[in-house]
Amino acid sequence: QVQLVESGGGLVQAGGSLRLSCAASTRTLSDAAMGWFRQAPGKEREFVATISWSSGRTYNADSVKGRFTISRDNAKNTVYLQMNSLKPEDTAVYYCAYKSGGSSWYDYWGQGTQVTVSS
């Protein structure tokens, strides 16, 4: 069982920045991947970014490329999402997720943190 605890959400004006954090309870992350997803009111949950824990390779959704950066801190078992140049359409609940090495999709999810961008 992996527990994920997110933090860092809040209210920010358009053009501003926020950094989300997600701390994972497990110590064994070498073959795992972690990702960020978001869900806006009335919409389905969508992929934002993912990072391979071993290689550090990242992949971002087109909607956030050039604005959001996913990173990790191995020593802290924590993944971050740096969000710059925020837009009102980025408003959503952001979820952290963990995918085990042998899984085809994410196995564990955090509780979510609200990000609200005002115009």
XYZ file of N, CA, C and O in Angstrom:
476
model
N 0.849 -1.190 0.000
C 0.000 0.000 0.000
C 0.888 1.245 0.000
O 1.837 1.347 0.792
N 0.580 2.154 -0.874
C 1.330 3.405 -0.974
C 0.386 4.548 -0.649
O -0.695 4.666 -1.236
N 0.790 5.373 0.266
C 0.000 6.563 0.591
C 0.662 7.788 -0.020
O 1.884 7.944 0.042
N -0.155 8.636 -0.602
C 0.312 9.848 -1.252
C -0.358 11.042 -0.591
O -1.583 11.084 -0.475
N 0.446 12.006 -0.199
C -0.081 13.196 0.465
C 0.335 14.422 -0.331
O 1.530 14.726 -0.442
N -0.653 15.117 -0.880
C -0.394 16.315 -1.680
C -0.493 17.566 -0.818
O -1.203 17.600 0.183
N 0.204 18.596 -1.271
C 0.115 19.904 -0.633
C 0.508 20.963 -1.641
O 1.078 20.651 -2.698
N 0.197 22.208 -1.319
C 0.649 23.314 -2.137
C -0.404 23.985 -2.987
O -0.114 24.980 -3.662
N -1.619 23.473 -2.980
C -2.661 24.126 -3.757
C -3.080 25.446 -3.138
O -2.648 25.801 -2.031
N -3.915 26.178 -3.870
C -4.393 27.452 -3.349
C -4.983 28.326 -4.422
O -5.270 27.855 -5.532
N -5.137 29.588 -4.086
C -5.711 30.581 -4.987
C -4.603 31.496 -5.487
O -3.807 32.006 -4.689
N -4.553 31.694 -6.806
C -3.519 32.540 -7.387
C -4.122 33.290 -8.566
O -5.064 32.815 -9.198
N -3.576 34.457 -8.849
C -4.040 35.225 -9.997
C -3.434 34.681 -11.284
O -2.357 34.065 -11.271
N -4.123 34.917 -12.374
C -3.603 34.502 -13.670
C -2.208 35.082 -13.889
O -1.956 36.244 -13.557
N -1.322 34.241 -14.422
C 0.061 34.643 -14.619
C 0.963 34.293 -13.454
O 2.191 34.374 -13.573
N 0.369 33.893 -12.353
C 1.137 33.549 -11.174
C 1.656 32.127 -11.187
O 1.502 31.395 -12.181
N 2.259 31.734 -10.058
C 2.882 30.412 -9.948
C 2.475 29.722 -8.652
O 2.173 30.377 -7.659
N 2.490 28.404 -8.713
C 2.299 27.566 -7.546
C 3.182 26.337 -7.690
O 3.468 25.919 -8.818
N 3.568 25.762 -6.563
C 4.270 24.493 -6.602
C 3.533 23.478 -5.750
O 3.330 23.695 -4.550
N 3.161 22.385 -6.371
C 2.513 21.284 -5.668
C 3.553 20.257 -5.259
O 4.521 20.031 -5.984
N 3.321 19.638 -4.115
C 4.194 18.576 -3.635
C 3.370 17.325 -3.370
O 2.196 17.412 -3.010
N 4.009 16.174 -3.543
C 3.353 14.903 -3.270
C 4.382 13.981 -2.613
O 5.357 13.581 -3.256
N 4.153 13.668 -1.367
C 5.049 12.794 -0.624
C 4.492 11.369 -0.631
O 3.329 11.154 -0.289
N 5.347 10.427 -1.007
C 4.943 9.015 -1.055
C 5.463 8.280 0.169
O 6.588 8.518 0.609
N 4.637 7.381 0.678
C 5.007 6.667 1.905
C 6.012 5.561 1.669
O 6.724 5.166 2.576
N 6.084 5.039 0.436
C 6.958 3.916 0.172
C 8.396 4.351 -0.015
O 8.663 5.444 -0.501
N 9.329 3.492 0.349
C 10.745 3.779 0.146
C 11.266 3.167 -1.144
O 12.333 3.508 -1.593
N 10.526 2.275 -1.730
C 10.981 1.572 -2.925
C 10.303 2.148 -4.148
O 9.212 1.766 -4.491
N 10.951 3.066 -4.787
C 10.356 3.728 -5.929
C 11.164 3.544 -7.200
O 10.861 4.146 -8.199
N 12.193 2.711 -7.166
C 13.148 2.678 -8.264
C 12.524 2.309 -9.593
O 12.960 2.781 -10.634
N 11.517 1.452 -9.582
C 10.926 1.027 -10.851
C 9.559 1.651 -11.078
O 8.787 1.180 -11.905
N 9.277 2.690 -10.354
C 7.947 3.283 -10.405
C 7.926 4.558 -11.246
O 8.959 5.064 -11.679
N 6.730 5.022 -11.470
C 6.523 6.329 -12.082
C 5.498 7.068 -11.237
O 4.656 6.450 -10.580
N 5.600 8.353 -11.250
C 4.601 9.170 -10.564
C 4.087 10.222 -11.509
O 4.810 10.658 -12.416
N 2.859 10.588 -11.300
C 2.250 11.537 -12.214
C 1.314 12.497 -11.516
O 0.965 12.313 -10.341
N 0.936 13.514 -12.254
C -0.068 14.481 -11.819
C -1.212 14.465 -12.823
O -0.988 14.446 -14.039
N -2.406 14.496 -12.270
C -3.626 14.590 -13.060
C -4.456 15.730 -12.497
O -4.190 16.207 -11.393
N -5.458 16.159 -13.230
C -6.343 17.200 -12.721
C -7.757 16.972 -13.214
O -7.969 16.342 -14.256
N -8.694 17.486 -12.427
C -10.098 17.375 -12.790
C -10.804 18.684 -12.493
O -10.863 19.114 -11.340
N -11.294 19.296 -13.544
C -12.050 20.537 -13.414
C -13.527 20.210 -13.227
O -13.977 19.126 -13.617
N -14.291 21.129 -12.646
C -15.719 20.880 -12.443
C -16.439 20.530 -13.738
O -16.282 21.213 -14.753
N -17.171 19.439 -13.715
C -17.932 19.025 -14.881
C -17.134 18.361 -15.977
O -17.674 18.049 -17.042
N -15.846 18.135 -15.714
C -14.990 17.514 -16.730
C -14.371 16.232 -16.189
O -14.324 16.004 -14.982
N -13.871 15.425 -17.105
C -13.207 14.197 -16.702
C -11.777 14.497 -16.245
O -11.185 15.513 -16.622
N -11.252 13.581 -15.460
C -9.880 13.722 -15.011
C -8.943 13.608 -16.206
O -9.121 12.738 -17.067
N -7.929 14.478 -16.258
C -7.008 14.462 -17.386
C -5.560 14.419 -16.900
O -5.219 14.910 -15.828
N -4.741 13.846 -17.748
C -3.313 13.725 -17.479
C -2.640 15.080 -17.578
O -2.942 15.879 -18.472
N -1.679 15.329 -16.657
C -0.909 16.582 -16.693
C 0.560 16.300 -16.984
O 1.140 16.863 -17.916
N 1.180 15.446 -16.169
C 2.616 15.186 -16.321
C 2.972 13.900 -15.595
O 2.287 13.486 -14.666
N 4.088 13.297 -16.031
C 4.576 12.093 -15.375
C 6.087 12.076 -15.359
O 6.729 12.745 -16.186
N 6.663 11.351 -14.398
C 8.116 11.256 -14.285
C 8.498 9.837 -13.889
O 7.847 9.221 -13.029
N 9.522 9.312 -14.541
C 10.068 8.008 -14.172
C 10.977 8.190 -12.969
O 11.875 9.042 -12.985
N 10.742 7.369 -11.943
C 11.524 7.579 -10.731
C 12.992 7.241 -10.945
O 13.876 7.891 -10.398
N 13.290 6.224 -11.748
C 14.685 5.800 -11.923
C 15.441 6.705 -12.895
O 16.568 7.124 -12.613
N 14.846 7.012 -14.034
C 15.568 7.768 -15.055
C 15.358 9.274 -14.951
O 16.162 10.051 -15.476
N 14.254 9.655 -14.312
C 13.941 11.083 -14.260
C 13.308 11.602 -15.534
O 13.035 12.800 -15.651
N 13.061 10.705 -16.482
C 12.449 11.140 -17.739
C 11.032 11.633 -17.477
O 10.284 11.039 -16.723
N 10.681 12.727 -18.135
C 9.378 13.349 -17.920
C 8.586 13.447 -19.207
O 9.141 13.392 -20.311
N 7.287 13.602 -19.036
C 6.404 13.818 -20.175
C 5.247 14.680 -19.696
O 4.646 14.411 -18.661
N 4.950 15.729 -20.468
C 3.886 16.663 -20.106
C 2.779 16.658 -21.146
O 3.027 16.442 -22.334
N 1.590 16.944 -20.698
C 0.487 17.151 -21.627
C 0.742 18.419 -22.443
O 1.394 19.359 -21.968
N 0.241 18.448 -23.651
C 0.459 19.601 -24.525
C -0.071 20.887 -23.893
O 0.505 21.962 -24.097
N -1.136 20.784 -23.135
C -1.766 21.973 -22.560
C -0.898 22.668 -21.513
O -1.138 23.829 -21.191
N 0.107 21.980 -20.995
C 0.939 22.575 -19.944
C 2.419 22.669 -20.344
O 3.229 23.162 -19.551
N 2.765 22.212 -21.522
C 4.164 22.254 -21.951
C 4.667 23.688 -21.963
O 3.985 24.595 -22.440
N 5.873 23.859 -21.425
C 6.468 25.190 -21.364
C 6.043 25.989 -20.151
O 6.595 27.058 -19.885
N 5.044 25.497 -19.418
C 4.563 26.206 -18.226
C 4.727 25.387 -16.953
O 5.030 25.936 -15.898
N 4.490 24.097 -17.034
C 4.568 23.226 -15.860
C 5.813 22.345 -15.956
O 6.181 21.883 -17.035
N 6.423 22.071 -14.799
C 7.582 21.196 -14.732
C 7.397 20.194 -13.598
O 7.164 20.597 -12.451
N 7.540 18.921 -13.919
C 7.490 17.873 -12.900
C 8.910 17.482 -12.536
O 9.783 17.403 -13.407
N 9.142 17.259 -11.257
C 10.466 16.868 -10.793
C 10.319 15.973 -9.572
O 9.223 15.820 -9.037
N 11.451 15.418 -9.123
C 11.393 14.513 -7.977
C 12.588 14.745 -7.071
O 13.641 15.221 -7.501
N 12.410 14.369 -5.816
C 13.487 14.387 -4.833
C 13.556 12.981 -4.266
O 12.709 12.585 -3.463
N 14.561 12.225 -4.695
C 14.656 10.831 -4.297
C 14.786 10.677 -2.782
O 14.184 9.784 -2.185
N 15.560 11.535 -2.184
C 15.809 11.415 -0.744
C 14.545 11.627 0.074
O 14.398 11.062 1.161
N 13.636 12.432 -0.457
C 12.409 12.741 0.266
C 11.207 11.954 -0.232
O 10.100 12.141 0.268
N 11.417 11.096 -1.247
C 10.292 10.354 -1.845
C 9.159 11.307 -2.221
O 7.980 11.010 -1.980
N 9.529 12.395 -2.811
C 8.561 13.451 -3.107
C 8.659 13.869 -4.566
O 9.756 13.979 -5.117
N 7.505 14.093 -5.160
C 7.449 14.620 -6.523
C 6.790 15.999 -6.472
O 5.941 16.256 -5.621
N 7.220 16.871 -7.359
C 6.745 18.244 -7.376
C 6.139 18.577 -8.739
O 6.484 17.976 -9.750
N 5.270 19.541 -8.729
C 4.752 20.107 -9.969
C 4.854 21.620 -9.848
O 4.083 22.241 -9.114
N 5.830 22.185 -10.538
C 5.991 23.632 -10.583
C 5.109 24.167 -11.691
O 5.280 23.785 -12.858
N 4.191 25.034 -11.331
C 3.236 25.570 -12.299
C 3.450 27.068 -12.442
O 3.276 27.816 -11.469
N 3.848 27.497 -13.628
C 4.083 28.904 -13.924
C 3.086 29.382 -14.976
O 2.464 28.575 -15.675
N 2.979 30.679 -15.082
C 2.083 31.292 -16.077
C 0.695 30.660 -16.029
O 0.117 30.282 -17.050
N 0.168 30.576 -14.843
C -1.115 29.911 -14.662
C -2.242 30.664 -15.350
O -2.245 31.908 -15.409
N -3.200 29.891 -15.845
C -4.353 30.431 -16.549
C -5.632 30.006 -15.821
O -5.624 28.983 -15.125
N -6.705 30.748 -15.981
C -7.970 30.345 -15.336
C -8.377 28.923 -15.711
O -8.956 28.210 -14.873
N -8.059 28.486 -16.910
C -8.428 27.133 -17.326
C -7.596 26.048 -16.646
O -7.873 24.858 -16.816
N -6.592 26.441 -15.872
C -5.831 25.473 -15.075
C -6.543 25.164 -13.754
O -6.105 24.277 -13.008
N -7.606 25.884 -13.467
C -8.352 25.648 -12.243
C -8.906 24.233 -12.212
O -9.589 23.797 -13.141
N -8.571 23.502 -11.147
C -8.983 22.102 -11.034
C -8.515 21.548 -9.694
O -7.726 22.192 -8.990
N -8.986 20.362 -9.387
C -8.387 19.591 -8.304
C -7.255 18.774 -8.913
O -7.463 18.066 -9.905
N -6.080 18.901 -8.338
C -4.903 18.215 -8.856
C -4.614 16.990 -7.984
O -4.563 17.077 -6.759
N -4.395 15.870 -8.677
C -4.163 14.595 -7.995
C -2.774 14.058 -8.332
O -2.351 14.087 -9.489
N -2.125 13.558 -7.323
C -0.866 12.849 -7.494
C -1.177 11.365 -7.628
O -2.117 10.860 -6.989
N -0.386 10.647 -8.427
C -0.625 9.223 -8.622
C 0.691 8.459 -8.724
O 1.703 9.021 -9.164
N 0.622 7.201 -8.338
C 1.815 6.338 -8.303
C 1.542 5.082 -9.115
O 0.495 4.457 -8.967
N 2.503 4.740 -9.963
C 2.378 3.532 -10.783
C 3.542 2.602 -10.482
O 4.707 2.975 -10.665
N 3.214 1.415 -10.045
C 4.247 0.411 -9.783
C 4.894 -0.019 -11.096
O 4.307 0.113 -12.166
N 6.110 -0.568 -10.995
C 6.844 -0.948 -12.194
C 6.124 -1.954 -13.065
O 6.239 -1.918 -14.271
N 5.357 -2.847 -12.465
C 4.686 -3.873 -13.244
C 3.269 -3.533 -13.638
O 2.567 -4.357 -14.232
N 2.847 -2.330 -13.352
C 1.459 -1.941 -13.632
C 1.342 -1.200 -14.951
O 2.270 -0.522 -15.382
N 0.166 -1.360 -15.567
C -0.099 -0.655 -16.821
C -0.709 0.716 -16.574
O -0.721 1.564 -17.475
N -1.197 0.945 -15.381
C -1.794 2.243 -15.050
C -1.488 2.551 -13.591
O -0.900 1.743 -12.870
N -1.886 3.697 -13.161
C -1.569 4.163 -11.824
C -2.378 3.394 -10.776
O -3.591 3.278 -10.874
N -1.652 2.923 -9.753
C -2.274 2.079 -8.739
C -2.835 2.862 -7.562
O -3.809 2.457 -6.952
N -2.158 3.945 -7.220
C -2.513 4.681 -6.016
C -2.681 6.165 -6.339
O -1.967 6.709 -7.196
N -3.616 6.773 -5.607
C -3.951 8.172 -5.849
C -3.992 8.946 -4.536
O -4.368 8.393 -3.488
N -3.588 10.201 -4.619
C -3.708 11.069 -3.476
C -5.127 11.598 -3.349
O -5.995 11.311 -4.185
N -5.338 12.401 -2.325
C -6.677 12.908 -2.042
C -7.035 14.122 -2.886
O -8.211 14.490 -2.967
N -6.054 14.728 -3.490
C -6.287 15.886 -4.345
C -6.067 17.195 -3.604
O -6.277 17.287 -2.391
N -5.652 18.192 -4.353
C -5.482 19.536 -3.800
C -6.046 20.541 -4.806
O -5.820 20.425 -6.007
N -6.786 21.503 -4.292
C -7.481 22.464 -5.150
C -6.537 23.569 -5.610
O -5.828 24.172 -4.797
N -6.561 23.831 -6.897
C -5.852 24.967 -7.479
C -6.892 25.844 -8.169
O -7.630 25.370 -9.036
N -6.942 27.097 -7.772
C -7.894 28.038 -8.353
C -7.125 29.229 -8.904
O -6.362 29.861 -8.171
N -7.318 29.520 -10.180
C -6.644 30.634 -10.837
C -7.698 31.668 -11.207
O -8.606 31.395 -12.001
N -7.566 32.847 -10.647
C -8.528 33.909 -10.912
C -8.056 34.780 -12.069
O -6.853 34.969 -12.274
N -9.024 35.306 -12.803
C -8.674 36.136 -13.972
C -8.551 37.594 -13.594
O -8.888 38.004 -12.496
